[in-house]
mmCIF file of C-alpha atoms in Angstrom:
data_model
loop_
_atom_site.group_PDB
_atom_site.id
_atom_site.type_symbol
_atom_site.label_atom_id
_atom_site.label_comp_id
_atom_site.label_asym_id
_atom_site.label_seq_id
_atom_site.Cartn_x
_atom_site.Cartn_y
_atom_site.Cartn_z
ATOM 1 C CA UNK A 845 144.270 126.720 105.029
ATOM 2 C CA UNK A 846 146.653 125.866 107.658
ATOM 3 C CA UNK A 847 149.075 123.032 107.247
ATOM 4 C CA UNK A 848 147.122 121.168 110.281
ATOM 5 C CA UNK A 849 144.228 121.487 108.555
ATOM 6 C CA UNK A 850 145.816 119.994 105.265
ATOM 7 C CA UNK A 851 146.356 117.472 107.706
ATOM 8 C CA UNK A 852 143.543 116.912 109.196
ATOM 9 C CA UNK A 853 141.924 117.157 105.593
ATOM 10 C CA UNK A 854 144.516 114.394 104.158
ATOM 11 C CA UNK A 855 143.725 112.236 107.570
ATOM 12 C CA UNK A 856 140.039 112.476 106.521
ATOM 13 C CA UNK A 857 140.082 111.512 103.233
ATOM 14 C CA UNK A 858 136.900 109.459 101.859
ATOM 15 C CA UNK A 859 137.364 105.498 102.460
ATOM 16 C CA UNK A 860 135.910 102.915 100.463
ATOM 17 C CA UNK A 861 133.789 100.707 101.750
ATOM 18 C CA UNK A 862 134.371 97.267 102.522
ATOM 19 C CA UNK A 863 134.168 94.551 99.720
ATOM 20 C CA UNK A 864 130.623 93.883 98.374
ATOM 21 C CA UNK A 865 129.399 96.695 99.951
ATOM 22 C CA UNK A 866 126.616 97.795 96.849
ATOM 23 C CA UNK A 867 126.081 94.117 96.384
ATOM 24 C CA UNK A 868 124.745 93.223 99.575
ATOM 25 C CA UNK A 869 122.445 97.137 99.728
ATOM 26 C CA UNK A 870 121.521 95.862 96.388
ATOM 27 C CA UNK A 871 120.553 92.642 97.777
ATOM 28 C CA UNK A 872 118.650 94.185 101.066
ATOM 29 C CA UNK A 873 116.421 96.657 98.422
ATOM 30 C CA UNK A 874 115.625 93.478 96.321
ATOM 31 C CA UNK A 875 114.726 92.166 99.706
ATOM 32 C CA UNK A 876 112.438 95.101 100.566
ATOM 33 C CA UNK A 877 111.338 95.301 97.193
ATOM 34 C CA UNK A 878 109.847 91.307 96.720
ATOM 35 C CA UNK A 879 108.136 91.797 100.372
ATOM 36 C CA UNK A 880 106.633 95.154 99.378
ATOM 37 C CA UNK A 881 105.467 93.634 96.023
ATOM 38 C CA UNK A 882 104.035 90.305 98.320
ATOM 39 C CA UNK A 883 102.872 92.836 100.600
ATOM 40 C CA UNK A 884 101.019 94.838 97.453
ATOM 41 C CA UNK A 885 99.315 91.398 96.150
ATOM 42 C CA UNK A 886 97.669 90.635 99.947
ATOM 43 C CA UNK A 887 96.481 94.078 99.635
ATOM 44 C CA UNK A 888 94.919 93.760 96.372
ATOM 45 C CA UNK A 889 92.994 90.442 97.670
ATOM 46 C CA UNK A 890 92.056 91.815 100.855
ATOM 47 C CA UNK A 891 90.345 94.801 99.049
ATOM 48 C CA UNK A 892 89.028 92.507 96.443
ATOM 49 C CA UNK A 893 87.277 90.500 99.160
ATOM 50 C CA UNK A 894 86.249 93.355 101.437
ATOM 51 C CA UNK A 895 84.757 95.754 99.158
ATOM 52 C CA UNK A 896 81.692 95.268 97.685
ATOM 53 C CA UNK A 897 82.010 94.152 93.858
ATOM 54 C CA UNK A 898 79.882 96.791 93.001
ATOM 55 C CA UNK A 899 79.442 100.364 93.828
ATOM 56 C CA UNK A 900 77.337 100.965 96.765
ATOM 57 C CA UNK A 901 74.935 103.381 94.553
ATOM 58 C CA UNK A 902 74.383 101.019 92.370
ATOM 59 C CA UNK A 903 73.752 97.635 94.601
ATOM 60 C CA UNK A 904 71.009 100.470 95.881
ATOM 61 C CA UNK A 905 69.520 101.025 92.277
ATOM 62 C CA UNK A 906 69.185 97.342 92.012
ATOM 63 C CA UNK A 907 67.618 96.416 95.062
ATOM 64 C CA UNK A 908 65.202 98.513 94.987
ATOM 65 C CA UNK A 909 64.344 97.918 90.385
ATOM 66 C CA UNK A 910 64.209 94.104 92.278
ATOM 67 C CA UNK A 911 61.552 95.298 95.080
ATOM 68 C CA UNK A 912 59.943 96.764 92.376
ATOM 69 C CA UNK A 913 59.519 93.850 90.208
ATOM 70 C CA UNK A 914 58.739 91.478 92.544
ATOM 71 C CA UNK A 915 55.600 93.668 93.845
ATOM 72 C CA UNK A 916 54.373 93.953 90.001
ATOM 73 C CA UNK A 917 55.157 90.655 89.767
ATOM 74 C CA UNK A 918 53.127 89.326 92.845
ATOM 75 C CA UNK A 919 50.284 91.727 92.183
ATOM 76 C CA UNK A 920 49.794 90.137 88.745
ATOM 77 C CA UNK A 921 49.835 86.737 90.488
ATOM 78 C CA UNK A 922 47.574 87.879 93.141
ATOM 79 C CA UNK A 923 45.045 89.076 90.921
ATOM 80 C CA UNK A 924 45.280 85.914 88.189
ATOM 81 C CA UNK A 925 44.944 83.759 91.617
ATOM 82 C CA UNK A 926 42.387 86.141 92.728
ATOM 83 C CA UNK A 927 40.221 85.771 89.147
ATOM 84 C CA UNK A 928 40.706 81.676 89.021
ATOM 85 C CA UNK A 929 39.399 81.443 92.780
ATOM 86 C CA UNK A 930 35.700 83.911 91.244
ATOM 87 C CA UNK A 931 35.839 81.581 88.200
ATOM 88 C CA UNK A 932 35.979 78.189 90.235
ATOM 89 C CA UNK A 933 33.718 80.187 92.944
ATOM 90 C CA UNK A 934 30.959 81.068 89.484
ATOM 91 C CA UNK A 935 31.009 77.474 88.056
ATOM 92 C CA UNK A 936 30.542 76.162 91.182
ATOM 93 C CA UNK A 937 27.436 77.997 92.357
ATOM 94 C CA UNK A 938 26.572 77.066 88.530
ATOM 95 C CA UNK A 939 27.036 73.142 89.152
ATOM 96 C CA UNK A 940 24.773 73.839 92.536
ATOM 97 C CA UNK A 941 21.861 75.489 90.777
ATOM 98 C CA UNK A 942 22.036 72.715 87.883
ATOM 99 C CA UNK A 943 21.972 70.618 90.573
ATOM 100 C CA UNK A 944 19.050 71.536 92.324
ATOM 101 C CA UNK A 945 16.869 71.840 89.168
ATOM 102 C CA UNK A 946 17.808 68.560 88.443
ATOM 103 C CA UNK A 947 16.981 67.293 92.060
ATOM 104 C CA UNK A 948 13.598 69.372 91.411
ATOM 105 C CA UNK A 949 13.254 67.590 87.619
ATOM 106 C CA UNK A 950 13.794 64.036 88.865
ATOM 107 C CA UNK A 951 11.393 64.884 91.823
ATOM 108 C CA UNK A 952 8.632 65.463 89.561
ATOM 109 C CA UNK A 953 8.994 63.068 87.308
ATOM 110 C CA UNK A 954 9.583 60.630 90.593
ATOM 111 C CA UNK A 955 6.689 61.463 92.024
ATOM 112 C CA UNK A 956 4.478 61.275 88.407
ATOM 113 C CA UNK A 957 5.952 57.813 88.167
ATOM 114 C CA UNK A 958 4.373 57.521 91.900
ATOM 115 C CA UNK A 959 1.355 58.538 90.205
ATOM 116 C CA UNK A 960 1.215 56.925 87.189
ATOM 117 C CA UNK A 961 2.249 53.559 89.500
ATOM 118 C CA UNK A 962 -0.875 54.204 91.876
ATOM 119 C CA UNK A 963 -2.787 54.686 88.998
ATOM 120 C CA UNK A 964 -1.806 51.342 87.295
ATOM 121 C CA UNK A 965 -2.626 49.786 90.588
ATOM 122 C CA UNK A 966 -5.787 50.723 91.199
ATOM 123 C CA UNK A 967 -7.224 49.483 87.368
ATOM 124 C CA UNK A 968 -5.464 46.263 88.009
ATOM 125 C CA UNK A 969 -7.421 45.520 90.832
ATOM 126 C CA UNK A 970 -10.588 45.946 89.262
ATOM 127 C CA UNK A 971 -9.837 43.773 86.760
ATOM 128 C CA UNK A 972 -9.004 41.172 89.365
ATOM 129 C CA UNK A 973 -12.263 41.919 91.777
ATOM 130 C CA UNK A 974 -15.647 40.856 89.896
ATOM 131 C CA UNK A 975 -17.550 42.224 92.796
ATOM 132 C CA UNK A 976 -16.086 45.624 92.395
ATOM 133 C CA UNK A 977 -16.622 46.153 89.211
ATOM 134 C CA UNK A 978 -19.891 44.997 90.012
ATOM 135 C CA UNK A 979 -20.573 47.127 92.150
ATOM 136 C CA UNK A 980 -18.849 49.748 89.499
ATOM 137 C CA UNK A 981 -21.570 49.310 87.009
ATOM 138 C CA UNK A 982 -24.053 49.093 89.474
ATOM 139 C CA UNK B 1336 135.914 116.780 98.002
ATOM 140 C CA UNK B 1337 132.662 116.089 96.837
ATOM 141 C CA UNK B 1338 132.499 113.949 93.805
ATOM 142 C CA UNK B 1339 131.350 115.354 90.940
ATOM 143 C CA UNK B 1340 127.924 114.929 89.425
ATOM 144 C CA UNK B 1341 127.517 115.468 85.895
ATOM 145 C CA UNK B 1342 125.241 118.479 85.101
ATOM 146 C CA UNK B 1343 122.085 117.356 82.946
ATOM 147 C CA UNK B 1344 121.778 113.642 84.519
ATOM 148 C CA UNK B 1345 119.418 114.425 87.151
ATOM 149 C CA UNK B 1346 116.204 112.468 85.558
ATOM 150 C CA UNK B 1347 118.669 109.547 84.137
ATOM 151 C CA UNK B 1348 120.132 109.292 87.944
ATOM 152 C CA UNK B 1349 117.143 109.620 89.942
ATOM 153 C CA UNK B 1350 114.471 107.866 87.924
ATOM 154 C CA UNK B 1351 117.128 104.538 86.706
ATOM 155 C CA UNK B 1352 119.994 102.766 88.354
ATOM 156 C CA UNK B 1353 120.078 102.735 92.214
ATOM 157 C CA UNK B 1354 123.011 100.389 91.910
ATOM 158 C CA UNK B 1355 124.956 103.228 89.784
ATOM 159 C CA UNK B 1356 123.913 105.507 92.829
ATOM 160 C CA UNK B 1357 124.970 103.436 95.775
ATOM 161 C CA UNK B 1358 128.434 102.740 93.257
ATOM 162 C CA UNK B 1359 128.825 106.293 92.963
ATOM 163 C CA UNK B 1360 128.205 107.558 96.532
ATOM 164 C CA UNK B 1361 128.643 104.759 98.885
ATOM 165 C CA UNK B 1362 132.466 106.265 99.740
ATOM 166 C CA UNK B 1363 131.104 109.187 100.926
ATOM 167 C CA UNK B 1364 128.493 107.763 102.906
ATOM 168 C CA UNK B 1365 130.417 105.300 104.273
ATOM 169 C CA UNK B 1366 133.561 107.385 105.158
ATOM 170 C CA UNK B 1367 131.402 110.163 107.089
ATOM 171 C CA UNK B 1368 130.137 107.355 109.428
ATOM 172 C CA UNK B 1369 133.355 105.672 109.455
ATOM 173 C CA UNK B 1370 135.522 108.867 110.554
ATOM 174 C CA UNK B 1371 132.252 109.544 112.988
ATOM 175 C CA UNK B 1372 132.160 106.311 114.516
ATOM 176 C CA UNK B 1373 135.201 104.515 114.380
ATOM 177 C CA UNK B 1374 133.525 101.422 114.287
ATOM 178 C CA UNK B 1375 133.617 99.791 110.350
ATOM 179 C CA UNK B 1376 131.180 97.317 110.478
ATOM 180 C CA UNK B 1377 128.786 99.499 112.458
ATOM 181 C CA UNK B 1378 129.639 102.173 110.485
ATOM 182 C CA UNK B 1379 128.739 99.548 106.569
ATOM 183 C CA UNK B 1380 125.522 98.885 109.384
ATOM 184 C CA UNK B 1381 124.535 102.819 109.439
ATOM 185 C CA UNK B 1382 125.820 103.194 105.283
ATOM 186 C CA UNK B 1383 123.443 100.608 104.245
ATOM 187 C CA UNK B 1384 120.491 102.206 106.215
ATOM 188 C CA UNK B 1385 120.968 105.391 104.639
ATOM 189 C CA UNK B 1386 121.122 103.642 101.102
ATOM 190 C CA UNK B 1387 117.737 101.611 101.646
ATOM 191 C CA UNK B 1388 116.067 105.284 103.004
ATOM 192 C CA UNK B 1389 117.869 106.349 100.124
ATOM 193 C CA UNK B 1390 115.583 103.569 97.882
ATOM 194 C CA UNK B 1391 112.321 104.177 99.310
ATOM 195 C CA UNK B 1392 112.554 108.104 98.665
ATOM 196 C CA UNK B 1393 114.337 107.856 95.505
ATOM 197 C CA UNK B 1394 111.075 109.018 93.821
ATOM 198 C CA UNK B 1395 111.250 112.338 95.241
ATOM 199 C CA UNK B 1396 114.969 113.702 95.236
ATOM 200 C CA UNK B 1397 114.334 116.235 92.135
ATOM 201 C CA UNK B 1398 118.449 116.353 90.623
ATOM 202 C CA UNK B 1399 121.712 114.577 91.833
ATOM 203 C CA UNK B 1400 122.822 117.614 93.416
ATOM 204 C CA UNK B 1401 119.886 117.362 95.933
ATOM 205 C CA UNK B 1402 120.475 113.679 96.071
ATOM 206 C CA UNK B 1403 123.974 114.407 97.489
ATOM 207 C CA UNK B 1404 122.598 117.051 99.794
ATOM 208 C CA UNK B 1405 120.075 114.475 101.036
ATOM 209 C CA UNK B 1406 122.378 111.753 101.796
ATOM 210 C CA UNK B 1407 125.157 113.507 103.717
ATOM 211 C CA UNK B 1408 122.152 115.236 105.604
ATOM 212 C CA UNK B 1409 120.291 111.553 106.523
ATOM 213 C CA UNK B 1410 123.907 110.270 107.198
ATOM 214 C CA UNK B 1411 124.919 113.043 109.479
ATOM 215 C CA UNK B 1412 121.346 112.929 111.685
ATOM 216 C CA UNK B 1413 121.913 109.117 111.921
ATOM 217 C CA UNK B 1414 125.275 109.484 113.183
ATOM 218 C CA UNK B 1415 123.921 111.805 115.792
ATOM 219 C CA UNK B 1416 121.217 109.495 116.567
ATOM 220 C CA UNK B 1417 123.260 106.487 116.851
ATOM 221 C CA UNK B 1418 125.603 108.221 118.398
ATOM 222 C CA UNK B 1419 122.625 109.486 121.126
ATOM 223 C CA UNK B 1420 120.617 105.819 121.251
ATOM 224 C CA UNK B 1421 123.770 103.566 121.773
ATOM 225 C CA UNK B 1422 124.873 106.482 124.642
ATOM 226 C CA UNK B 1423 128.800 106.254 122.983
ATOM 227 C CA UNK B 1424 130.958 107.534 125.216
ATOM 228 C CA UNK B 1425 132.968 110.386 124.045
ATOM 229 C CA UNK B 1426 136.473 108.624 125.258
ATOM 230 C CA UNK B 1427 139.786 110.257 125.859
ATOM 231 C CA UNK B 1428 142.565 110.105 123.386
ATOM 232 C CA UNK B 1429 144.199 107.690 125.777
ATOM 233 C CA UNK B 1430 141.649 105.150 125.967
ATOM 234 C CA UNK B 1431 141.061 104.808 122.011
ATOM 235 C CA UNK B 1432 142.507 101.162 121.807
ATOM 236 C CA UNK B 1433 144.575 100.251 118.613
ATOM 237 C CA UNK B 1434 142.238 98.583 117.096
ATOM 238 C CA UNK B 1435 140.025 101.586 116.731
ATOM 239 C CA UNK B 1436 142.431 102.872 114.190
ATOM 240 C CA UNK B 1437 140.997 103.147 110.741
ATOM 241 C CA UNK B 1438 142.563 101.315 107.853
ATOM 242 C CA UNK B 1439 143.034 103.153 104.876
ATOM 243 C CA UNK B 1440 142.251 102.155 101.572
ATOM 244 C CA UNK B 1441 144.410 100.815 98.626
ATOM 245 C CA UNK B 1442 145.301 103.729 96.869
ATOM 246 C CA UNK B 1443 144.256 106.262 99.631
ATOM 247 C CA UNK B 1444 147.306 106.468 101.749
ATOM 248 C CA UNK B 1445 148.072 109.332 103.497
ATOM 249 C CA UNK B 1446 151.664 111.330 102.964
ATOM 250 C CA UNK B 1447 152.254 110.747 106.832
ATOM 251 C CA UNK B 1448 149.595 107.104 107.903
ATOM 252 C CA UNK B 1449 150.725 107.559 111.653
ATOM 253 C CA UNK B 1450 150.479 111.514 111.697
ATOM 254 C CA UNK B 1451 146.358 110.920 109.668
ATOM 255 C CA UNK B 1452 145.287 107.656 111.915
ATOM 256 C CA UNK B 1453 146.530 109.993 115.181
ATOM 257 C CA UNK B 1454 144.440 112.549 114.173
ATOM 258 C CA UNK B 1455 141.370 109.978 113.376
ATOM 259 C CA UNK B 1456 141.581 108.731 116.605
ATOM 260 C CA UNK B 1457 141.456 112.323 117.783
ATOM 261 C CA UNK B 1458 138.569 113.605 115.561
ATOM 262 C CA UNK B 1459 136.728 110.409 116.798
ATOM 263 C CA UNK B 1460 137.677 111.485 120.557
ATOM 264 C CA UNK B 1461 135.444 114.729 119.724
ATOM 265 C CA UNK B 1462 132.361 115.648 120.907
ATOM 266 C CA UNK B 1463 129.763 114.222 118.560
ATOM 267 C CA UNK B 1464 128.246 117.410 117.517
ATOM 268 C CA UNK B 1465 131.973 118.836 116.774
ATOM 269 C CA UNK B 1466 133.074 115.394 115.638
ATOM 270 C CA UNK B 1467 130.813 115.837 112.693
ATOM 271 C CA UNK B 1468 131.366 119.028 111.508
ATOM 272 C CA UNK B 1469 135.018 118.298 111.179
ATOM 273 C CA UNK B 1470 133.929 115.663 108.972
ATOM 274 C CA UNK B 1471 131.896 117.408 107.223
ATOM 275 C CA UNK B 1472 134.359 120.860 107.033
ATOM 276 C CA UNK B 1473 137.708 118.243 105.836
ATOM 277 C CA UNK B 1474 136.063 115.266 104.268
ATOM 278 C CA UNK B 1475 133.838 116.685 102.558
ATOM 279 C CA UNK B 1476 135.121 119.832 102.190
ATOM 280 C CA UNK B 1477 131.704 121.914 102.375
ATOM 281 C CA UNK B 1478 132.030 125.565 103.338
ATOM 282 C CA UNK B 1479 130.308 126.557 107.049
ATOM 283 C CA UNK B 1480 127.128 127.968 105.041
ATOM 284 C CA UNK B 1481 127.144 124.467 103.685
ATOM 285 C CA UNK B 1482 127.259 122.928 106.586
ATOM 286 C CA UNK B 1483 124.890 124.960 108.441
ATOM 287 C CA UNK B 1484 121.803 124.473 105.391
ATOM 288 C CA UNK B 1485 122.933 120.772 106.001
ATOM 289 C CA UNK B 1486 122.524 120.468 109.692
ATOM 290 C CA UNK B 1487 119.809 123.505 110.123
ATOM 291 C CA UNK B 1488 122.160 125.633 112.244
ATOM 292 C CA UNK B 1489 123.159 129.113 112.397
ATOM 293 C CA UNK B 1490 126.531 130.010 110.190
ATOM 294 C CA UNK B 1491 127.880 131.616 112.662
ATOM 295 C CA UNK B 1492 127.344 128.909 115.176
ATOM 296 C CA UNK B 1493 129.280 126.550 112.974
ATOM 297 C CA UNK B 1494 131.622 128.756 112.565
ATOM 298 C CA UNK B 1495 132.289 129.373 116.165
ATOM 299 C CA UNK B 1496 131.792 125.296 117.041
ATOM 300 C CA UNK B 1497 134.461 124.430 114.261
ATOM 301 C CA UNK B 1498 136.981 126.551 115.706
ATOM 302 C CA UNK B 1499 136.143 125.761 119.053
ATOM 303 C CA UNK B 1500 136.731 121.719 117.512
ATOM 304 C CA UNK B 1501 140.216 122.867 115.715
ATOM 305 C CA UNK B 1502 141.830 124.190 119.150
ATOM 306 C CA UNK B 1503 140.679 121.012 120.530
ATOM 307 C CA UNK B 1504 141.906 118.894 118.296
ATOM 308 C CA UNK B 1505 145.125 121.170 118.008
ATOM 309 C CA UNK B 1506 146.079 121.392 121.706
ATOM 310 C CA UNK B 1507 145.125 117.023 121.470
ATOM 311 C CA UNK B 1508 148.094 116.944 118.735
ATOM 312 C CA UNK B 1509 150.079 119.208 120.967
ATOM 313 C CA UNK B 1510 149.681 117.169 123.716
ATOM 314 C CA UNK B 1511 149.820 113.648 121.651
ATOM 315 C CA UNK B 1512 152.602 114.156 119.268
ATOM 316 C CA UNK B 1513 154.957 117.357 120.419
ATOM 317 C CA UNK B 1514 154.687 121.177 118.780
ATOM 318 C CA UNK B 1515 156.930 119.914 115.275
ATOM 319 C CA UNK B 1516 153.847 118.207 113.730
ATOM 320 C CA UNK B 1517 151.286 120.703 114.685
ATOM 321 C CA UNK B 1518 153.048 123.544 114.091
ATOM 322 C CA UNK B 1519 151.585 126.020 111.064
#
């Protein structure tokens, strides 16, 4: 090496920085490092909030077990409907036909009671017309 | 000139104390931008944003010895790019005002201050791509296969470009300060 380039060498020797120097790189990475942890926590929420809380594959699975249930479900209460509206439709056809044999019953005896009335009136008034019973024996 | 690492404390240095690192290596750092741009607060400005690259790829530098590679390698292509984005003028040895002349540390000074802040002031009159591998040849004293891994270049090329830089430089001194001081 050349004595010029001993100089050069001894001209460029390392300097040291100014005063504070690591303190305030220190200080800028602590800077960076607090914002990228802020920036980790609004990352975490945001994912939180816009995935789904459960897997896809399964929020499938359980709509359809709830499709499921609700047609057994409403088939059962179609057909327990469906049985209480041929019961009420039964007793009621029931209640009719009692009905009309007891419209026929009282009827009869109404119109024997017509009879039996007639009857009742017609002795009566021979008892109470000499002349006809008169003419009775006669 | 590079400072020595101790062998074995790769993991210890890489994984743990970034403020141990930036202790450690912020003289070299600094000083390459320093002798490259002759500016020291822009050149703490470009030290700094080689330390906080430095902290977001800590992670992956595998040993110190690649750490040190890394960071005169970041520090050299930000010189360059500062150098290319602020358009500095390469300026002649007569317009470097006074004040451009570094300061030298406590404990750091020179057997000849005027002859070593003349001949900053004439490494920072340099073209940039020359400017740095002086740096890089005398501060850090890296060989020109070192310096050409560092900067991706041909040997040869750096080779050829340093000497091209030393004749500059020399005939600058020649013309500067008289044969006595340059002479061999």
């Amino acid at each position: 090496m050349t004595r010029f380039e001993d100089e050069l060498k001894n001209a460029l020797r390392r300097q040291q920085p100014p005063q504070g120097f690591a303190d305030r790189v220190l200080a800028r990475a602590a800077e960076i490092g607090s914002r990228q942890v802020n920036r980790a926590w609004r990352d975490l929420w945001l994912k939180i909030f816009d995935q789904p809380l459960v897997p896809a594959n399964l929020l499938r699975w359980a709509t359809v077990t709830v499709v499921a249930l609700a047609l057994v479900v409403g088939g059962v209460h179609y057909r327990s409907v469906e049985r209480e509206r041929a019961q009420g439709e039964a007793a009621k056809q029931r209640l009719l036909l009692a009905l009309r044999i007891a419209g026929s019953k009282l009827q009869l005896a109404k119109t024997r009671v017509d009879q039996i009335n007639s009857g009742q009136v017609n002795s009566n008034k021979l008892h109470s017309d000499p002349t006809a019973n008169q003419q009775k024996r006669e | 000139m590079a400072e020595p690492v101790p062998a074995g404390a790769a993991a210890d240095v890489v994984v743990g104390d970034f403020a141990e690192i930036v202790r450690r290596h912020q003289s070299m750092v600094f000083s390459i931008a320093l002798h490259f741009l002759a500016d020291p607060p822009a050149a703490e400005e470009l030290a700094q944003d080689v330390f906080m690259q430095l902290h977001a790829k800590l992670s992956t530098l595998k040993s110190p010895e690649h750490m040190v590679f890394w960071l005169r390698k970041v520090t050299s292509h930000r010189c360059i790019d500062r150098m290319r984005r602020h358009r500095i003028p390469q300026v002649s040895l007569e317009d470097l005002p006074e004040s451009s002349v570094l300061e030298f540390s406590p404990g750091v000074q020179p057997a000849d201050p005027f002859l070593a802040r003349r001949l900053q002031q004439l490494v920072a009159s340099l073209p940039g791509k020359a400017r740095l591998l002086v740096i890089l040849r005398y501060q850090e004293d890296l060989s020109a296969e070192d310096i050409a891994e560092l900067l991706d270049m041909p040997a040869a090329t750096v080779k050829s470009h340093l000497q091209r830089a030393l004749a500059m430089l020399h005939d600058k001194v020649v013309r500067s300060m008289g044969e006595v001081r340059s002479e061999k």
